[in-house]
Coordinates of C-alpha atoms in Angstrom, one line a residue:
X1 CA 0.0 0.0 0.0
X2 CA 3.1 2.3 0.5
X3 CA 4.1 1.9 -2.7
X4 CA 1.1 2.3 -4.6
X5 CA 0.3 5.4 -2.5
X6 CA 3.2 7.2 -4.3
X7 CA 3.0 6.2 -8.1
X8 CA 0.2 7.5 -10.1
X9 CA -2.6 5.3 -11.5
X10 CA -1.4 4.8 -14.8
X11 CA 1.8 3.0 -13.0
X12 CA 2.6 0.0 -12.0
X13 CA 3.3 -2.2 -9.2
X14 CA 3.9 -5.8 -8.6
X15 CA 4.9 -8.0 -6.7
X16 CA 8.1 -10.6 -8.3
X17 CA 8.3 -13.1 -5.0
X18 CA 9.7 -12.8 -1.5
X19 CA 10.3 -9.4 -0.4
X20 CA 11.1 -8.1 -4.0
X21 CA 8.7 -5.6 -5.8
X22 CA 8.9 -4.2 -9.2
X23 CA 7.4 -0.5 -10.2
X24 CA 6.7 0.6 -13.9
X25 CA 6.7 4.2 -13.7
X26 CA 5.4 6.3 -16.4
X27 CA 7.7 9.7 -17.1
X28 CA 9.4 11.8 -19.3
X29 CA 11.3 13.8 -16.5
X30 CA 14.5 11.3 -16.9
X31 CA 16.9 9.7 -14.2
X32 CA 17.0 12.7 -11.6
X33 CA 12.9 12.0 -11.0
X34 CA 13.5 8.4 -10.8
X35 CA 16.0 8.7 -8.3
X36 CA 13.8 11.3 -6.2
X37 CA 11.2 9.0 -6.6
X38 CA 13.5 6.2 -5.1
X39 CA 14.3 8.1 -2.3
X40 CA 10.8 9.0 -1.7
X41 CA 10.6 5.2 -1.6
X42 CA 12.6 4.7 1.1
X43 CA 11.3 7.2 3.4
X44 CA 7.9 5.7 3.1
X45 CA 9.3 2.2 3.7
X46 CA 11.1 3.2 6.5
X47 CA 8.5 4.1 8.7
X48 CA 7.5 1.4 11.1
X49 CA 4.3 -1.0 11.4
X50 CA 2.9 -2.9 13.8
X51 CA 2.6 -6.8 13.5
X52 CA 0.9 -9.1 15.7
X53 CA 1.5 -6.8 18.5
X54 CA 5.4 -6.1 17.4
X55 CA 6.5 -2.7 16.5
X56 CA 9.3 -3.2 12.9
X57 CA 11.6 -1.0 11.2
X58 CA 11.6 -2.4 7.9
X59 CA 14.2 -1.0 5.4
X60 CA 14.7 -1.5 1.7
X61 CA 17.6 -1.7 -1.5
X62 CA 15.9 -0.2 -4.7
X63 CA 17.8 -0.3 -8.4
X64 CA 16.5 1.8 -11.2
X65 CA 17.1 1.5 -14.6
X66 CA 15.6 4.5 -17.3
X67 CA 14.3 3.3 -21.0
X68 CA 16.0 4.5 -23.4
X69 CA 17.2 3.4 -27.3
X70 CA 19.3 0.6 -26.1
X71 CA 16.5 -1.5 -24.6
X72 CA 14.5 -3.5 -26.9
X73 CA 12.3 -5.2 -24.4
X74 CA 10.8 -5.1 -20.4
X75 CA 12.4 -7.8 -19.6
X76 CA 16.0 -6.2 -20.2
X77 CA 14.7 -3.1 -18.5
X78 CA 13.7 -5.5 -15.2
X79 CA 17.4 -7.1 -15.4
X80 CA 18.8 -4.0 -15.1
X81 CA 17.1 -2.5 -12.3
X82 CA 17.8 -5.8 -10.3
X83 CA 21.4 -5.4 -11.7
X84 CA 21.3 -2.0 -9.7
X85 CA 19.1 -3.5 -6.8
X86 CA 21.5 -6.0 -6.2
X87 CA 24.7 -2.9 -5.8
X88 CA 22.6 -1.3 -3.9
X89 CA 22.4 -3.9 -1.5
X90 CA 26.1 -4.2 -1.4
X91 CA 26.1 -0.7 -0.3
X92 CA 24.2 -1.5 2.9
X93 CA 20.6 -1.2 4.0
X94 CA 18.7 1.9 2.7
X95 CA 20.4 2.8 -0.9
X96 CA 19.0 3.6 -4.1
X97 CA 21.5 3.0 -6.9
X98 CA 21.1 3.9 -10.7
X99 CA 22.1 1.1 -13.5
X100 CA 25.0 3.0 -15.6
X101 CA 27.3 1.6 -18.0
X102 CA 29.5 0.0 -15.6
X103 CA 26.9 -2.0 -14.5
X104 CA 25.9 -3.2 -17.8
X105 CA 29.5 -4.2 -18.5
X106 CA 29.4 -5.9 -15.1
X107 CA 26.5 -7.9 -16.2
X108 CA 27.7 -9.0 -19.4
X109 CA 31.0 -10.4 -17.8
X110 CA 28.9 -12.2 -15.5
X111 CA 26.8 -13.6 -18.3
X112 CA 30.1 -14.6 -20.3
X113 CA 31.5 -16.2 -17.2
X114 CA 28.5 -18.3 -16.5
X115 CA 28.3 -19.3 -20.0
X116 CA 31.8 -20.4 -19.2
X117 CA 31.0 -22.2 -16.2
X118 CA 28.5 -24.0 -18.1
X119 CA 30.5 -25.6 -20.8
X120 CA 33.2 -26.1 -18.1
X121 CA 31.5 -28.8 -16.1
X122 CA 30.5 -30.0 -19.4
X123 CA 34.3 -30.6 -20.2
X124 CA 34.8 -31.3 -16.5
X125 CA 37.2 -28.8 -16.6
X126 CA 37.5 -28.2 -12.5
X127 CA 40.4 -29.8 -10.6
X128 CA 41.5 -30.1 -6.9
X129 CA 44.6 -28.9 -6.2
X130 CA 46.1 -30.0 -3.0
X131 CA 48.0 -28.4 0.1
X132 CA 49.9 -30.1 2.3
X133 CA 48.9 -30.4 5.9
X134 CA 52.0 -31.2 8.7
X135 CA 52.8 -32.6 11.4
X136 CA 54.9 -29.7 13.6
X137 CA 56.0 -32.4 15.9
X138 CA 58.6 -34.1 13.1
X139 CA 57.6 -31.9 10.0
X140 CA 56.0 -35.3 7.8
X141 CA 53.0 -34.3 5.1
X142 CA 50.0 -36.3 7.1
X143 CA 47.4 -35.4 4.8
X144 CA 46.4 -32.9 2.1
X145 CA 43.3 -30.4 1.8
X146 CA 41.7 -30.4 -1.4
X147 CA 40.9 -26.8 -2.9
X148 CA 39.0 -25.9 -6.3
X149 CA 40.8 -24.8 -9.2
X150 CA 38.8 -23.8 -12.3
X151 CA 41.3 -24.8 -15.5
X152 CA 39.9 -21.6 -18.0
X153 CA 40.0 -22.0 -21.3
X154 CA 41.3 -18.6 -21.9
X155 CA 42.5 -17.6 -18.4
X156 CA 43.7 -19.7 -16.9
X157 CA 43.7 -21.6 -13.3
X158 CA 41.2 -19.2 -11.5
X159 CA 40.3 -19.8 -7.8
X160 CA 36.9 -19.8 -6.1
X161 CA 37.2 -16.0 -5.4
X162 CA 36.8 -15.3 -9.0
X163 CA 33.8 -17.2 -10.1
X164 CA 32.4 -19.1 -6.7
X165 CA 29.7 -15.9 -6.3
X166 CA 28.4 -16.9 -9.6
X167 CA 28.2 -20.6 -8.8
X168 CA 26.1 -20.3 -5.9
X169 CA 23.7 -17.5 -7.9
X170 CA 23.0 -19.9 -10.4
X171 CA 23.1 -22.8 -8.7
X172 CA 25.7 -24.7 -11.0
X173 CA 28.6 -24.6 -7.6
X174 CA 26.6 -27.8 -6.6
X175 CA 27.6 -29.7 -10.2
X176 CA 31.5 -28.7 -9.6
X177 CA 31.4 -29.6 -6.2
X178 CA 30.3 -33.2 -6.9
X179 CA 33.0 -33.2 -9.8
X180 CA 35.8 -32.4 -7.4
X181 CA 34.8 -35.4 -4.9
X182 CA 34.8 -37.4 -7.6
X183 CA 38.0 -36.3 -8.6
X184 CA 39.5 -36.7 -4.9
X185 CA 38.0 -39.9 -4.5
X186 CA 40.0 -41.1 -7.7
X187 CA 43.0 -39.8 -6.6
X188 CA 42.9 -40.8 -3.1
X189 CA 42.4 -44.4 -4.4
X190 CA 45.5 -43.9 -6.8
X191 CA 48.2 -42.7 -4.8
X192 CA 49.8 -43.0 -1.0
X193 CA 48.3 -39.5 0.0
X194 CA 47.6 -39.8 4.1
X195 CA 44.0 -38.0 4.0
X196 CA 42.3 -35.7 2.2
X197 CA 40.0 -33.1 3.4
X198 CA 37.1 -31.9 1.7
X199 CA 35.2 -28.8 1.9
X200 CA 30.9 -29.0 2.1
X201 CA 29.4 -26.4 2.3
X202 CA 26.1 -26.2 4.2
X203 CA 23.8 -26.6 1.5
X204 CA 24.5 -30.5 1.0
X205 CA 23.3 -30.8 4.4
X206 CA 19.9 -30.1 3.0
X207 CA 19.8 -33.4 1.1
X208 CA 19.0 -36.2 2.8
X209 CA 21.3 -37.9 -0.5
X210 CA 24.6 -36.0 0.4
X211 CA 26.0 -38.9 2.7
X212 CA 24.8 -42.2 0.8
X213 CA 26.0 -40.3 -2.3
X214 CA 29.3 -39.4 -1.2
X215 CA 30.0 -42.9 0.6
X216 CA 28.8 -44.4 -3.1
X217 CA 31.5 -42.7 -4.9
X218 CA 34.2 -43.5 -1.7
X219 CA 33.1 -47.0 -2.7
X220 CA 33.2 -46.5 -6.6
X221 CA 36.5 -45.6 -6.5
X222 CA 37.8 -48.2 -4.4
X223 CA 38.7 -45.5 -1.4
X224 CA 39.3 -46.3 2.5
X225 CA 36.7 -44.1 3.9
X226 CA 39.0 -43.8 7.1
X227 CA 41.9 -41.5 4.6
X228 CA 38.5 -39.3 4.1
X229 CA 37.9 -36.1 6.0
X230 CA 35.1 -33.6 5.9
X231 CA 35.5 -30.2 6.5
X232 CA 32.6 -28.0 7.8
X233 CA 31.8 -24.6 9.1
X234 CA 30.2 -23.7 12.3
X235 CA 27.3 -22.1 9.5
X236 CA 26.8 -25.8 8.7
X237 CA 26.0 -26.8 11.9
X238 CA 23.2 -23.9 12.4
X239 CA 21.7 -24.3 9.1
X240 CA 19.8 -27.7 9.6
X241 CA 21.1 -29.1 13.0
X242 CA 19.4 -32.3 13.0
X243 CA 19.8 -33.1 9.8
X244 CA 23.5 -32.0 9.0
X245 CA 24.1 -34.3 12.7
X246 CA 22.3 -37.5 10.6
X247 CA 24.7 -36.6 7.7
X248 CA 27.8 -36.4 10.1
X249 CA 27.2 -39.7 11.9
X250 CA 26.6 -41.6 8.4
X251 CA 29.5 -40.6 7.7
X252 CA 32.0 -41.2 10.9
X253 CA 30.0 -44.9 10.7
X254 CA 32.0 -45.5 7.7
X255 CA 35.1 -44.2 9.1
X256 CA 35.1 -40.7 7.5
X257 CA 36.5 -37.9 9.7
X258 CA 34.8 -34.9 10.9
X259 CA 36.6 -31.8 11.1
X260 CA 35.3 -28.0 12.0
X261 CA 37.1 -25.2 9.7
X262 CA 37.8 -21.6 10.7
X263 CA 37.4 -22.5 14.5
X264 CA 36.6 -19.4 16.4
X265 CA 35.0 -17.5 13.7
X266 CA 31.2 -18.5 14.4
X267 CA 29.4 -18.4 17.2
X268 CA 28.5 -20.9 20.1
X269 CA 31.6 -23.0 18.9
X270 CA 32.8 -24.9 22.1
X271 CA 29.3 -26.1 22.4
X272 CA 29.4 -28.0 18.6
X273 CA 32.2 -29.9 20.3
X274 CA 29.8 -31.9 22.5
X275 CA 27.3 -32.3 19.9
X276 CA 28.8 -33.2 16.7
X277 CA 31.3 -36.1 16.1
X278 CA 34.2 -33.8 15.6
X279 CA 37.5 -35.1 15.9
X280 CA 39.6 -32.2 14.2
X281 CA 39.2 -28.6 14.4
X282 CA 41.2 -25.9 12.4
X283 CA 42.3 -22.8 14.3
X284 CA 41.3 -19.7 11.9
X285 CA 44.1 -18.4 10.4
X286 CA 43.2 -14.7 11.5
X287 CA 43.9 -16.2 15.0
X288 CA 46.8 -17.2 13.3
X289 CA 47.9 -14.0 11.7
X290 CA 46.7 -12.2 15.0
X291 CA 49.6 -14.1 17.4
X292 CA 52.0 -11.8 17.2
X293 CA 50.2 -8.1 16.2
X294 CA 49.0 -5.4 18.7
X295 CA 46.8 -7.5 19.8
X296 CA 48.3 -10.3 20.0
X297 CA 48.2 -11.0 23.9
X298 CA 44.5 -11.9 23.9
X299 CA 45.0 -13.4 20.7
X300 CA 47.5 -15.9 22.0
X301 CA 45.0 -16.6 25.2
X302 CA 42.6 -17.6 23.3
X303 CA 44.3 -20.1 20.9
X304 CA 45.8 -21.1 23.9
X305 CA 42.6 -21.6 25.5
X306 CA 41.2 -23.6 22.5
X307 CA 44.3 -25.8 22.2
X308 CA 43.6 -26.8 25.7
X309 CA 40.4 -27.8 25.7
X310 CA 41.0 -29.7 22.3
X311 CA 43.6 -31.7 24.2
X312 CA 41.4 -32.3 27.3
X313 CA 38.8 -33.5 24.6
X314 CA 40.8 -35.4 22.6
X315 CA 40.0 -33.6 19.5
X316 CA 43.2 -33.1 16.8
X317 CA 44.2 -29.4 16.1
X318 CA 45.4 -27.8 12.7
X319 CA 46.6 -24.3 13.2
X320 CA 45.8 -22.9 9.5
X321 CA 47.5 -20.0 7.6
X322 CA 50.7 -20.5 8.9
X323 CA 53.0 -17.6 6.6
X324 CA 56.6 -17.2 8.9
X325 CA 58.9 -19.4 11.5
X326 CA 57.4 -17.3 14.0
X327 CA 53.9 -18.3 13.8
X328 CA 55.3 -21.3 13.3
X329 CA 57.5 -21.8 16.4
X330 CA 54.3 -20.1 18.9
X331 CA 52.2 -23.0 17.8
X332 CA 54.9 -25.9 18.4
X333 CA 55.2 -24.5 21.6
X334 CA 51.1 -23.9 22.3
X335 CA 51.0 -27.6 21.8
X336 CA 49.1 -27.6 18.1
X337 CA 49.7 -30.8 16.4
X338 CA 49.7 -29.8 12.5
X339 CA 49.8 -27.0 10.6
X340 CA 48.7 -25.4 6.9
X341 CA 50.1 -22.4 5.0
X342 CA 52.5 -21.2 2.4
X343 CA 55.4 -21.3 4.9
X344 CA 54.9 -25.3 4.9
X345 CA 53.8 -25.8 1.3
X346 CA 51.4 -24.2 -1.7
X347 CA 48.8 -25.5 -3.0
X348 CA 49.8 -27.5 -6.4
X349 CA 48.3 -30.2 -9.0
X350 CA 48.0 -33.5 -8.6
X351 CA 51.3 -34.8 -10.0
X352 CA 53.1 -32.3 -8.1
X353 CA 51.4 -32.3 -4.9
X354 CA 50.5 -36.3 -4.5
X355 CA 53.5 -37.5 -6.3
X356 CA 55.4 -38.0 -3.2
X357 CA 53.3 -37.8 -0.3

């Protein structure tokens, strides 16, 4: 009702799904109207409403995008505008954000790029590449993370940074993801590797098919389940807690290990200790980086503290992002048992990093 109550009755409005609304505003006045009428927008949308008794402040990210000689139809128009939405949303709560040619040039990168993704799981052209995890008591490779590589056909190996956004928009992340298991699984089987760790994200979780399919390929492959490791993030463990702790027992069952990334990070962590079968946790490497900075006295307490408890609970601890001798050396002496950065190796391709493990 706010919205109609500022557009005239010749305009527009509708409703696309969710909290998202579209207006088709009839004027000749240009983009300096359409952004006062966004800003009108907001002001009307800000002020508060009462439901079921509860007072709420609801707030609002609008795009606008102008007609003009380049558009040949609405529905380009609408892409636009959510183009702009989208920026605006970037920007924080409250913004109103005109499409300009920037965006557009952002957009068409983003539909070459998913084009690309396409026809890249097509070709299965996604690969792991593998960093060595070790052991700071006698400095042996123990295991190995697996991390996605994207093999461009024009640009090379890209990492997750500069196309995993688009993934999870369009849902194809899910496709690669399944790829790289495979992948892992087949190379696991091949070679004299220790472990290798996995990362799922939450959304697996959500199928009740993520375990019995990722035991089926350990099985496919001819794998020991027990040189297996998950790793998951506290956000995994909020997202569907009784179903993501059915997953995790399936799995340790079969011998696969549990471990908790980015420890510290999240929120009630020392809790998900208790409840999940957990048997390895990686200390965050901005705990890491943080041990010997201007704050690093608290910082070293509290990875102290959570090396502690990890011994008292018998739970293996990987201190992650390890970058000089000196981070090194403070986490020998704290009592971590293996460690992961680019001080200790970087991540590499198969033949290089499994070769002689």
């Amino acid at each position: 009702r706010r919205l109609v109550g500022l557009v005239r009755g010749d305009d527009v409005v509708a409703r696309l799904g969710g909290d998202e609304f579209a207006l088709l505003v009839h004027s000749d006045r240009g983009s300096n109207a359409a952004m006062d009428l966004g800003r009108r927008l907001l002001r009307a949308l800000e002020a508060p409403m009462w439901v079921d008794g509860r007072e709420l402040f609801p707030s609002g990210s609008i795009g606008i995008a102008v007609w003009d000689a380049r558009y040949t139809s609405g529905a380009d128009l609408l892409r636009d505008a959510d183009a702009a939405m989208y920026r605006a949303k970037l920007k924080g709560q409250d913004r109103c954000v005109m499409f300009d040619g920037a965006m557009h040039d952002e957009a068409m990168r983003s539909l070459e790029l998913e084009a690309d993704l396409r026809r890249a799981i097509k070709k299965r052209d996604f690969l792991p590449y593998y960093q060595p995890i070790v052991s700071l008591l006698d400095g042996k490779v123990v295991g190995h993370e697996a991390l996605l590589r994207w093999q461009h056909e024009r640009r090379g190996v890209l990492v997750p940074g500069d196309f995993l956004s688009l993934g999870e928009e369009s849902g194809l992340i899910e496709q690669v993801d399944w790829q790289i298991y495979e992948q892992v699984m087949q190379d696991m089987a091949a070679s004299a590797v220790g472990y290798i760790s996995v990362n799922v994200s939450p959304r697996h979780f959500r199928s009740a098919e993520f375990a019995p399919r990722l035991l089926g390929m350990l099985d496919a492959a001819g794998a020991d389940p027990e040189r297996l490791r998950v790793e998951i993030t506290e956000m995994a463990l909020l997202d569907d807690e009784p179903r993501t702790l059915r997953a995790l027992h399936q799995l340790r069952e079969r011998g696969v290990v549990v471990q908790l990334d980015d420890f510290g990070t999240g929120y009630s962590a020392l809790s998900y200790l208790h409840r999940f079968p957990i048997s390895a946790l990686k200390v965050d490497r901005s705990f890491v980086a943080g041990l010997h900075d201007e704050s690093g006295n608290s910082t070293l307490t509290l990875v102290e503290g959570v090396l502690s408890l990890a011994r008292t609970l018998g739970i293996e601890t990987i201190g992650e992002g390890i970058e000089n001798e000196r981070q090194l050396q403070t986490l020998k002496e704290l009592g971590c048992n293996f460690g992961q950065g680019y001080l200790l190796g970087y991540p590499a391709a198969r033949e290089q990093a499994l070769q002689h493990a």
